[in-house]
């Protein structure tokens, strides 16, 4: 993947299903190659394949200036940044001081169908689906034979196709989680100006599940693929997360399957590193030992895969006030993101916590978020740093772009899913669950002083522990909804556009289908409440 992520291909796809506000056209306006013309040699297939992975972290063909999705702020339209905003800003883990468009409505839980940030997430998920669909259309046996592709390359392309299906399943999983009922398109649909049908959430769940089960035995074995590429454990991970939330998505609990697939992952050779928690979020997290825990990652490199939408955002945006930017390996902060007192209070003795996951900057910062705009209102978070374990800055000497790979899925999440599914009646054993949780807490505390007993392991404890362990990693909204704590219950600063917080209506558990798509596609029905 270190090779793949450096290939910013000359290739682009034409299935423009990602943004119904843009007119459908049979030719891209920037003159990029399409169809057979894009596959004029063996390298083109690997370049096209690289584009599928790049779609998770980058915004277009270059750092800036040729975006895949039209937006007032190209960096804000990136897949990871869009996912982060819809998963973190509406929760107790983050507040943002900026006032661009409807960004604060995510904090307030007052977004509408016209919100540009929810639309960006929707568009990016569907764009990823569209480029995978096009790749699959262009790599059928018939097309490869017509182009005279060698048998050796055809075999390699078959591996690409399997991973492409995983990436499409991942995008549809995120779309199902955030928006529910989505327009549904596969490679079997024709390219051009047609109106996709809407698939119901439970049916989309069944489709994603069937795709993942279909490729499970064809994708590379766990830990055997190139770094950054998906393998069988990544497939198991998405299945496990779907089953954990199945009652939300389909009305039917599937906790037994959670135990099955978390056991598969745990038995595949991943391990909790012996180094401190912070190492997982440093510039060398691909090589400092933290990678031993990672099941699927989005790689970034400050020189060769530059984006304002990936971990560059997660390092710059939380730095401001009196925080020295050089300590974070960057050239300046963006004075944007902090956290709420509700999250801070997850840690005992929050200012001097023995828990090494309590990564706060408090100098000049107030714990209470009395006003959402000023950066100094609310503790800052120091989890992401563009320095290595020795404090050396990342590869980009300007300090603009960062090297931190984003660990979308890691073993700590698996351990906590096992413990939760066990408590919810899915099987497993209490002793095993306690051991898994304590392994995480030994890393967090540096010793056994933070260890728990079976009497401490409750569902409420797991929800809090997931926040302590996985904050700012795009899990919190989903977790709160599963626990019934996102909308009608659960109060934190500025929820409901009230300084001390207020409950909101249950329809907020789903975000709205963008008004632009509804205005174009008469097959779509808006989610209730919008």
CSV table of C-alpha atoms in Angstrom, one decimal, residues 165-504:
chain,number,residue,atom,x,y,z
A,165,UNK,CA,-16.2,-5.0,-3.7
A,166,UNK,CA,-15.0,-4.7,-0.1
A,167,UNK,CA,-14.5,-0.9,-0.6
A,168,UNK,CA,-18.0,-0.6,-2.1
A,169,UNK,CA,-19.4,-2.6,0.9
A,170,UNK,CA,-17.6,-0.3,3.3
A,171,UNK,CA,-19.0,2.8,1.6
A,172,UNK,CA,-22.5,1.4,1.6
A,173,UNK,CA,-22.0,0.4,5.3
A,174,UNK,CA,-21.2,4.0,6.2
A,175,UNK,CA,-24.1,5.3,4.1
A,176,UNK,CA,-26.5,2.8,5.7
A,177,UNK,CA,-25.4,3.8,9.2
A,178,UNK,CA,-25.7,7.5,8.6
A,179,UNK,CA,-28.5,7.9,6.1
A,180,UNK,CA,-30.5,4.7,6.2
A,181,UNK,CA,-32.3,4.3,2.9
A,182,UNK,CA,-30.0,5.1,0.0
A,183,UNK,CA,-30.1,5.2,-3.8
A,184,UNK,CA,-28.8,1.8,-4.9
A,185,UNK,CA,-26.5,1.2,-7.8
A,186,UNK,CA,-24.1,-1.6,-8.7
A,187,UNK,CA,-21.9,-2.4,-11.7
A,188,UNK,CA,-24.9,-4.1,-13.3
A,189,UNK,CA,-26.7,-0.8,-13.8
A,190,UNK,CA,-26.0,1.2,-17.0
A,191,UNK,CA,-23.9,4.3,-16.9
A,192,UNK,CA,-25.7,7.5,-17.8
A,193,UNK,CA,-28.6,9.7,-16.9
A,194,UNK,CA,-31.0,7.4,-15.0
A,195,UNK,CA,-32.6,7.7,-11.6
A,196,UNK,CA,-31.5,5.0,-9.1
A,197,UNK,CA,-34.1,3.3,-7.1
A,198,UNK,CA,-34.0,3.7,-3.3
A,199,UNK,CA,-33.1,0.6,-1.2
A,200,UNK,CA,-34.5,0.2,2.3
A,201,UNK,CA,-32.0,0.1,5.2
A,202,UNK,CA,-32.7,-3.5,6.1
A,203,UNK,CA,-32.4,-4.6,2.5
A,204,UNK,CA,-29.1,-2.7,2.1
A,205,UNK,CA,-27.9,-4.5,5.2
A,206,UNK,CA,-28.7,-7.8,3.5
A,207,UNK,CA,-26.8,-6.7,0.4
A,208,UNK,CA,-23.7,-5.6,2.2
A,209,UNK,CA,-23.7,-8.8,4.2
A,210,UNK,CA,-24.1,-10.9,1.1
A,211,UNK,CA,-21.2,-9.1,-0.6
A,212,UNK,CA,-18.9,-9.5,2.3
A,213,UNK,CA,-19.7,-13.2,2.7
A,214,UNK,CA,-19.2,-13.7,-1.0
A,215,UNK,CA,-15.7,-12.3,-1.0
A,216,UNK,CA,-14.7,-13.6,2.5
A,217,UNK,CA,-12.7,-16.6,1.2
A,218,UNK,CA,-11.4,-14.9,-2.0
A,219,UNK,CA,-9.7,-11.9,-0.3
A,220,UNK,CA,-6.2,-12.1,1.1
A,221,UNK,CA,-5.8,-13.9,4.4
A,222,UNK,CA,-5.5,-11.7,7.5
A,223,UNK,CA,-2.2,-9.8,7.7
A,224,UNK,CA,-1.0,-11.1,4.3
A,225,UNK,CA,-1.8,-8.2,2.0
A,226,UNK,CA,0.1,-5.0,1.3
A,227,UNK,CA,-0.1,-2.5,4.1
A,228,UNK,CA,-3.2,-0.4,3.8
A,229,UNK,CA,-5.1,-2.9,1.6
A,230,UNK,CA,-8.0,-4.8,2.9
A,231,UNK,CA,-7.8,-8.5,3.9
A,232,UNK,CA,-10.1,-11.1,5.4
A,233,UNK,CA,-9.9,-9.5,8.8
A,234,UNK,CA,-11.2,-6.2,7.4
A,235,UNK,CA,-14.2,-8.1,5.9
A,236,UNK,CA,-14.8,-9.8,9.3
A,237,UNK,CA,-14.6,-6.4,11.0
A,238,UNK,CA,-17.3,-4.8,8.9
A,239,UNK,CA,-19.5,-7.8,9.4
A,240,UNK,CA,-18.9,-7.7,13.2
A,241,UNK,CA,-19.8,-4.0,13.3
A,242,UNK,CA,-22.9,-4.5,11.2
A,243,UNK,CA,-24.0,-7.4,13.5
A,244,UNK,CA,-23.4,-5.3,16.6
A,245,UNK,CA,-25.7,-2.6,15.3
A,246,UNK,CA,-28.1,-5.0,13.6
A,247,UNK,CA,-31.0,-4.2,15.9
A,248,UNK,CA,-30.7,-0.6,14.9
A,249,UNK,CA,-30.4,-1.3,11.2
A,250,UNK,CA,-32.9,-4.2,10.8
A,251,UNK,CA,-34.8,-4.6,14.1
A,252,UNK,CA,-33.2,-8.0,14.7
A,253,UNK,CA,-30.3,-8.5,17.2
A,254,UNK,CA,-27.3,-10.5,15.9
A,255,UNK,CA,-25.0,-10.6,18.9
A,256,UNK,CA,-24.0,-14.2,18.5
A,257,UNK,CA,-22.5,-13.4,15.1
A,258,UNK,CA,-20.5,-10.5,16.8
A,259,UNK,CA,-18.8,-13.1,19.0
A,260,UNK,CA,-18.1,-15.3,16.0
A,261,UNK,CA,-16.4,-12.6,13.9
A,262,UNK,CA,-14.6,-10.9,16.8
A,263,UNK,CA,-13.2,-14.3,17.7
A,264,UNK,CA,-12.1,-14.7,14.0
A,265,UNK,CA,-10.2,-11.4,14.2
A,266,UNK,CA,-8.7,-12.0,17.6
A,267,UNK,CA,-7.4,-15.4,16.4
A,268,UNK,CA,-5.7,-13.9,13.3
A,269,UNK,CA,-2.5,-12.7,15.0
A,270,UNK,CA,-3.2,-9.0,15.8
A,271,UNK,CA,-1.9,-7.7,19.2
A,272,UNK,CA,-2.1,-4.7,21.5
A,273,UNK,CA,1.3,-3.0,21.3
A,274,UNK,CA,3.4,-2.7,24.4
A,275,UNK,CA,4.1,1.0,23.7
A,276,UNK,CA,1.9,3.8,25.0
A,277,UNK,CA,-1.5,4.6,23.5
A,278,UNK,CA,-0.3,7.8,21.9
A,279,UNK,CA,1.9,5.9,19.5
A,280,UNK,CA,-1.1,4.8,17.5
A,281,UNK,CA,-1.7,8.4,16.5
A,282,UNK,CA,1.8,9.6,15.6
A,283,UNK,CA,3.5,10.2,12.3
A,284,UNK,CA,5.3,6.8,12.4
A,285,UNK,CA,2.3,4.7,13.4
A,286,UNK,CA,2.9,2.5,10.4
A,287,UNK,CA,6.2,1.4,11.9
A,288,UNK,CA,6.5,2.1,15.6
A,289,UNK,CA,4.7,-1.0,16.7
A,290,UNK,CA,1.2,0.5,16.6
A,291,UNK,CA,0.6,-1.2,13.3
A,292,UNK,CA,0.4,-4.6,15.0
A,293,UNK,CA,-3.1,-3.7,16.2
A,294,UNK,CA,-4.5,-2.2,13.0
A,295,UNK,CA,-7.0,-4.2,10.9
A,296,UNK,CA,-7.6,-1.6,8.3
A,297,UNK,CA,-6.0,1.8,7.8
A,298,UNK,CA,-6.2,4.9,5.5
A,299,UNK,CA,-2.5,5.8,4.8
A,300,UNK,CA,-1.3,9.3,4.5
A,301,UNK,CA,2.1,10.7,3.6
A,302,UNK,CA,3.0,14.4,4.0
A,303,UNK,CA,4.8,14.5,0.6
A,304,UNK,CA,3.1,12.0,-1.6
A,305,UNK,CA,-0.5,11.8,-0.5
A,306,UNK,CA,-1.4,15.3,0.5
A,307,UNK,CA,-4.9,16.2,1.6
A,308,UNK,CA,-6.6,18.7,3.8
A,309,UNK,CA,-9.3,16.2,4.5
A,310,UNK,CA,-7.5,13.4,6.3
A,311,UNK,CA,-5.3,13.3,9.3
A,312,UNK,CA,-3.9,16.7,8.3
A,313,UNK,CA,-7.4,18.0,9.4
A,314,UNK,CA,-7.2,16.0,12.7
A,315,UNK,CA,-3.8,17.5,13.6
A,316,UNK,CA,-4.3,21.2,12.5
A,317,UNK,CA,-7.9,21.7,13.5
A,318,UNK,CA,-7.5,20.9,17.2
A,319,UNK,CA,-4.5,23.2,17.7
A,320,UNK,CA,-5.0,26.8,18.8
A,321,UNK,CA,-4.8,29.1,21.8
A,322,UNK,CA,-1.4,28.8,23.5
A,323,UNK,CA,-0.7,25.4,22.0
A,324,UNK,CA,2.8,25.3,20.4
A,325,UNK,CA,2.2,24.1,16.8
A,326,UNK,CA,5.8,22.8,16.6
A,327,UNK,CA,5.0,20.3,19.3
A,328,UNK,CA,2.5,18.7,16.9
A,329,UNK,CA,4.9,18.8,13.9
A,330,UNK,CA,2.8,21.4,12.0
A,331,UNK,CA,3.2,25.0,10.9
A,332,UNK,CA,0.2,26.4,12.7
A,333,UNK,CA,-3.2,25.5,14.2
A,334,UNK,CA,-6.6,26.1,12.7
A,335,UNK,CA,-8.3,27.0,16.1
A,336,UNK,CA,-11.2,24.7,15.5
A,337,UNK,CA,-12.0,21.5,17.4
A,338,UNK,CA,-12.1,21.0,21.2
A,339,UNK,CA,-14.1,18.6,23.4
A,340,UNK,CA,-17.0,18.8,25.9
A,341,UNK,CA,-16.8,18.6,29.7
A,342,UNK,CA,-19.0,15.5,29.4
A,343,UNK,CA,-16.2,13.7,27.6
A,344,UNK,CA,-13.5,15.1,29.9
A,345,UNK,CA,-15.4,13.7,32.9
A,346,UNK,CA,-15.1,10.2,31.5
A,347,UNK,CA,-11.6,10.2,33.0
A,348,UNK,CA,-11.1,10.4,36.8
A,349,UNK,CA,-9.0,13.3,38.0
A,350,UNK,CA,-9.2,14.6,34.5
A,351,UNK,CA,-6.4,17.1,34.6
A,352,UNK,CA,-3.8,14.6,36.0
A,353,UNK,CA,-5.4,11.4,35.0
A,354,UNK,CA,-3.3,8.2,35.3
A,355,UNK,CA,-5.2,7.0,32.2
A,356,UNK,CA,-2.8,7.8,29.3
A,357,UNK,CA,-5.7,8.1,26.9
A,358,UNK,CA,-6.7,11.4,28.6
A,359,UNK,CA,-4.8,13.6,26.1
A,360,UNK,CA,-6.0,17.1,26.9
A,361,UNK,CA,-4.4,20.5,26.7
A,362,UNK,CA,-5.7,22.7,29.4
A,363,UNK,CA,-3.4,25.7,29.7
A,364,UNK,CA,-5.5,28.8,29.0
A,365,UNK,CA,-8.5,26.5,28.2
A,366,UNK,CA,-11.7,26.4,30.2
A,367,UNK,CA,-13.3,23.0,30.8
A,368,UNK,CA,-16.8,24.4,30.3
A,369,UNK,CA,-17.8,25.3,26.8
A,370,UNK,CA,-19.6,28.6,27.6
A,371,UNK,CA,-19.4,29.8,24.0
A,372,UNK,CA,-18.9,27.5,21.1
A,373,UNK,CA,-16.9,30.0,19.0
A,374,UNK,CA,-13.8,30.9,21.0
A,375,UNK,CA,-11.1,28.2,20.8
A,376,UNK,CA,-10.2,28.5,24.5
A,377,UNK,CA,-13.7,27.5,25.5
A,378,UNK,CA,-13.4,23.8,26.1
A,379,UNK,CA,-10.3,21.6,26.6
A,380,UNK,CA,-8.2,20.9,23.6
A,381,UNK,CA,-7.4,17.4,22.5
A,382,UNK,CA,-3.8,16.3,21.7
A,383,UNK,CA,-4.4,12.8,20.4
A,384,UNK,CA,-3.1,13.3,16.9
A,385,UNK,CA,0.5,14.5,16.4
A,386,UNK,CA,2.6,14.7,13.3
A,387,UNK,CA,5.8,13.6,15.0
A,388,UNK,CA,7.4,10.3,15.5
A,389,UNK,CA,8.1,8.5,18.8
A,390,UNK,CA,11.3,10.6,19.1
A,391,UNK,CA,9.5,13.9,18.5
A,392,UNK,CA,10.8,14.3,14.9
A,393,UNK,CA,8.4,16.1,12.5
A,394,UNK,CA,6.8,14.2,9.6
A,395,UNK,CA,8.1,14.1,6.1
A,396,UNK,CA,6.7,17.4,4.9
A,397,UNK,CA,9.3,20.0,6.2
A,398,UNK,CA,6.8,22.8,5.7
A,399,UNK,CA,4.6,21.3,8.4
A,400,UNK,CA,1.5,21.6,6.2
A,401,UNK,CA,0.7,18.0,5.5
A,402,UNK,CA,1.0,15.0,7.9
A,403,UNK,CA,2.2,11.4,7.8
A,404,UNK,CA,-0.3,9.9,10.3
A,405,UNK,CA,-2.2,6.9,9.0
A,406,UNK,CA,-5.8,6.7,10.1
A,407,UNK,CA,-6.6,3.4,11.9
A,408,UNK,CA,-10.2,2.9,10.8
A,409,UNK,CA,-10.4,-0.5,12.5
A,410,UNK,CA,-8.1,-1.7,15.3
A,411,UNK,CA,-8.0,-4.6,17.8
A,412,UNK,CA,-9.1,-2.5,20.8
A,413,UNK,CA,-12.5,-2.0,19.1
A,414,UNK,CA,-12.8,-5.7,18.5
A,415,UNK,CA,-12.1,-6.5,22.2
A,416,UNK,CA,-14.8,-4.0,23.3
A,417,UNK,CA,-17.3,-5.4,20.8
A,418,UNK,CA,-16.7,-8.9,22.1
A,419,UNK,CA,-17.3,-7.6,25.7
A,420,UNK,CA,-20.5,-5.8,24.7
A,421,UNK,CA,-21.9,-8.7,22.7
A,422,UNK,CA,-21.2,-11.0,25.6
A,423,UNK,CA,-23.1,-8.8,28.0
A,424,UNK,CA,-25.9,-8.6,25.5
A,425,UNK,CA,-26.3,-12.4,25.4
A,426,UNK,CA,-24.3,-13.3,22.3
A,427,UNK,CA,-22.1,-15.9,24.0
A,428,UNK,CA,-18.5,-15.7,25.0
A,429,UNK,CA,-17.4,-15.6,28.6
A,430,UNK,CA,-17.2,-12.9,31.3
A,431,UNK,CA,-13.6,-13.9,32.2
A,432,UNK,CA,-12.4,-13.5,28.6
A,433,UNK,CA,-14.2,-10.1,28.2
A,434,UNK,CA,-12.6,-8.8,31.4
A,435,UNK,CA,-9.2,-10.0,30.2
A,436,UNK,CA,-9.6,-8.1,26.9
A,437,UNK,CA,-10.7,-4.9,28.6
A,438,UNK,CA,-7.8,-5.1,31.1
A,439,UNK,CA,-5.3,-5.6,28.3
A,440,UNK,CA,-6.4,-2.2,27.0
A,441,UNK,CA,-6.3,-0.6,30.4
A,442,UNK,CA,-2.8,-1.9,31.1
A,443,UNK,CA,-1.7,-0.1,28.0
A,444,UNK,CA,-3.6,3.0,29.1
A,445,UNK,CA,-2.3,3.1,32.6
A,446,UNK,CA,1.1,1.6,32.1
A,447,UNK,CA,0.4,-1.0,34.8
A,448,UNK,CA,-2.5,-2.9,36.4
A,449,UNK,CA,-3.7,0.0,38.6
A,450,UNK,CA,-6.7,0.6,36.2
A,451,UNK,CA,-7.8,-3.0,35.9
A,452,UNK,CA,-11.4,-3.9,36.5
A,453,UNK,CA,-13.2,-6.9,37.8
A,454,UNK,CA,-16.3,-8.8,36.5
A,455,UNK,CA,-18.4,-6.7,38.8
A,456,UNK,CA,-17.3,-3.5,37.0
A,457,UNK,CA,-18.1,-4.8,33.5
A,458,UNK,CA,-21.5,-3.5,32.6
A,459,UNK,CA,-23.0,-2.1,29.4
A,460,UNK,CA,-22.7,1.4,30.7
A,461,UNK,CA,-19.0,0.8,31.5
A,462,UNK,CA,-18.5,-0.5,27.9
A,463,UNK,CA,-20.1,2.6,26.4
A,464,UNK,CA,-17.8,4.9,28.5
A,465,UNK,CA,-14.7,2.7,27.8
A,466,UNK,CA,-15.4,2.8,24.1
A,467,UNK,CA,-15.3,6.6,24.3
A,468,UNK,CA,-12.1,6.6,26.3
A,469,UNK,CA,-10.4,4.2,23.9
A,470,UNK,CA,-11.8,5.2,20.5
A,471,UNK,CA,-12.6,8.9,20.7
A,472,UNK,CA,-12.2,10.9,17.5
A,473,UNK,CA,-12.0,7.7,15.5
A,474,UNK,CA,-15.5,7.9,13.9
A,475,UNK,CA,-17.4,5.6,16.2
A,476,UNK,CA,-19.2,7.7,18.8
A,477,UNK,CA,-22.4,8.6,16.9
A,478,UNK,CA,-23.0,5.0,16.1
A,479,UNK,CA,-22.3,3.9,19.6
A,480,UNK,CA,-24.7,6.4,21.2
A,481,UNK,CA,-27.5,5.5,18.8
A,482,UNK,CA,-27.1,1.8,19.7
A,483,UNK,CA,-27.3,2.7,23.4
A,484,UNK,CA,-30.3,5.0,22.8
A,485,UNK,CA,-28.2,8.0,24.0
A,486,UNK,CA,-27.9,10.1,20.9
A,487,UNK,CA,-31.1,12.1,20.5
A,488,UNK,CA,-34.0,11.7,23.0
A,489,UNK,CA,-31.6,10.8,25.8
A,490,UNK,CA,-28.1,12.0,26.6
A,491,UNK,CA,-27.2,15.7,27.2
A,492,UNK,CA,-23.9,17.5,26.7
A,493,UNK,CA,-22.7,21.0,25.9
A,494,UNK,CA,-24.5,22.7,23.0
A,495,UNK,CA,-26.6,19.7,22.0
A,496,UNK,CA,-30.0,21.2,21.0
A,497,UNK,CA,-28.3,24.6,20.6
A,498,UNK,CA,-28.3,25.1,24.4
A,499,UNK,CA,-25.1,25.8,26.3
A,500,UNK,CA,-25.7,23.1,28.9
A,501,UNK,CA,-27.4,20.8,26.3
A,502,UNK,CA,-30.9,19.5,25.7
A,503,UNK,CA,-32.4,16.4,24.2
A,504,UNK,CA,-33.5,16.3,20.6
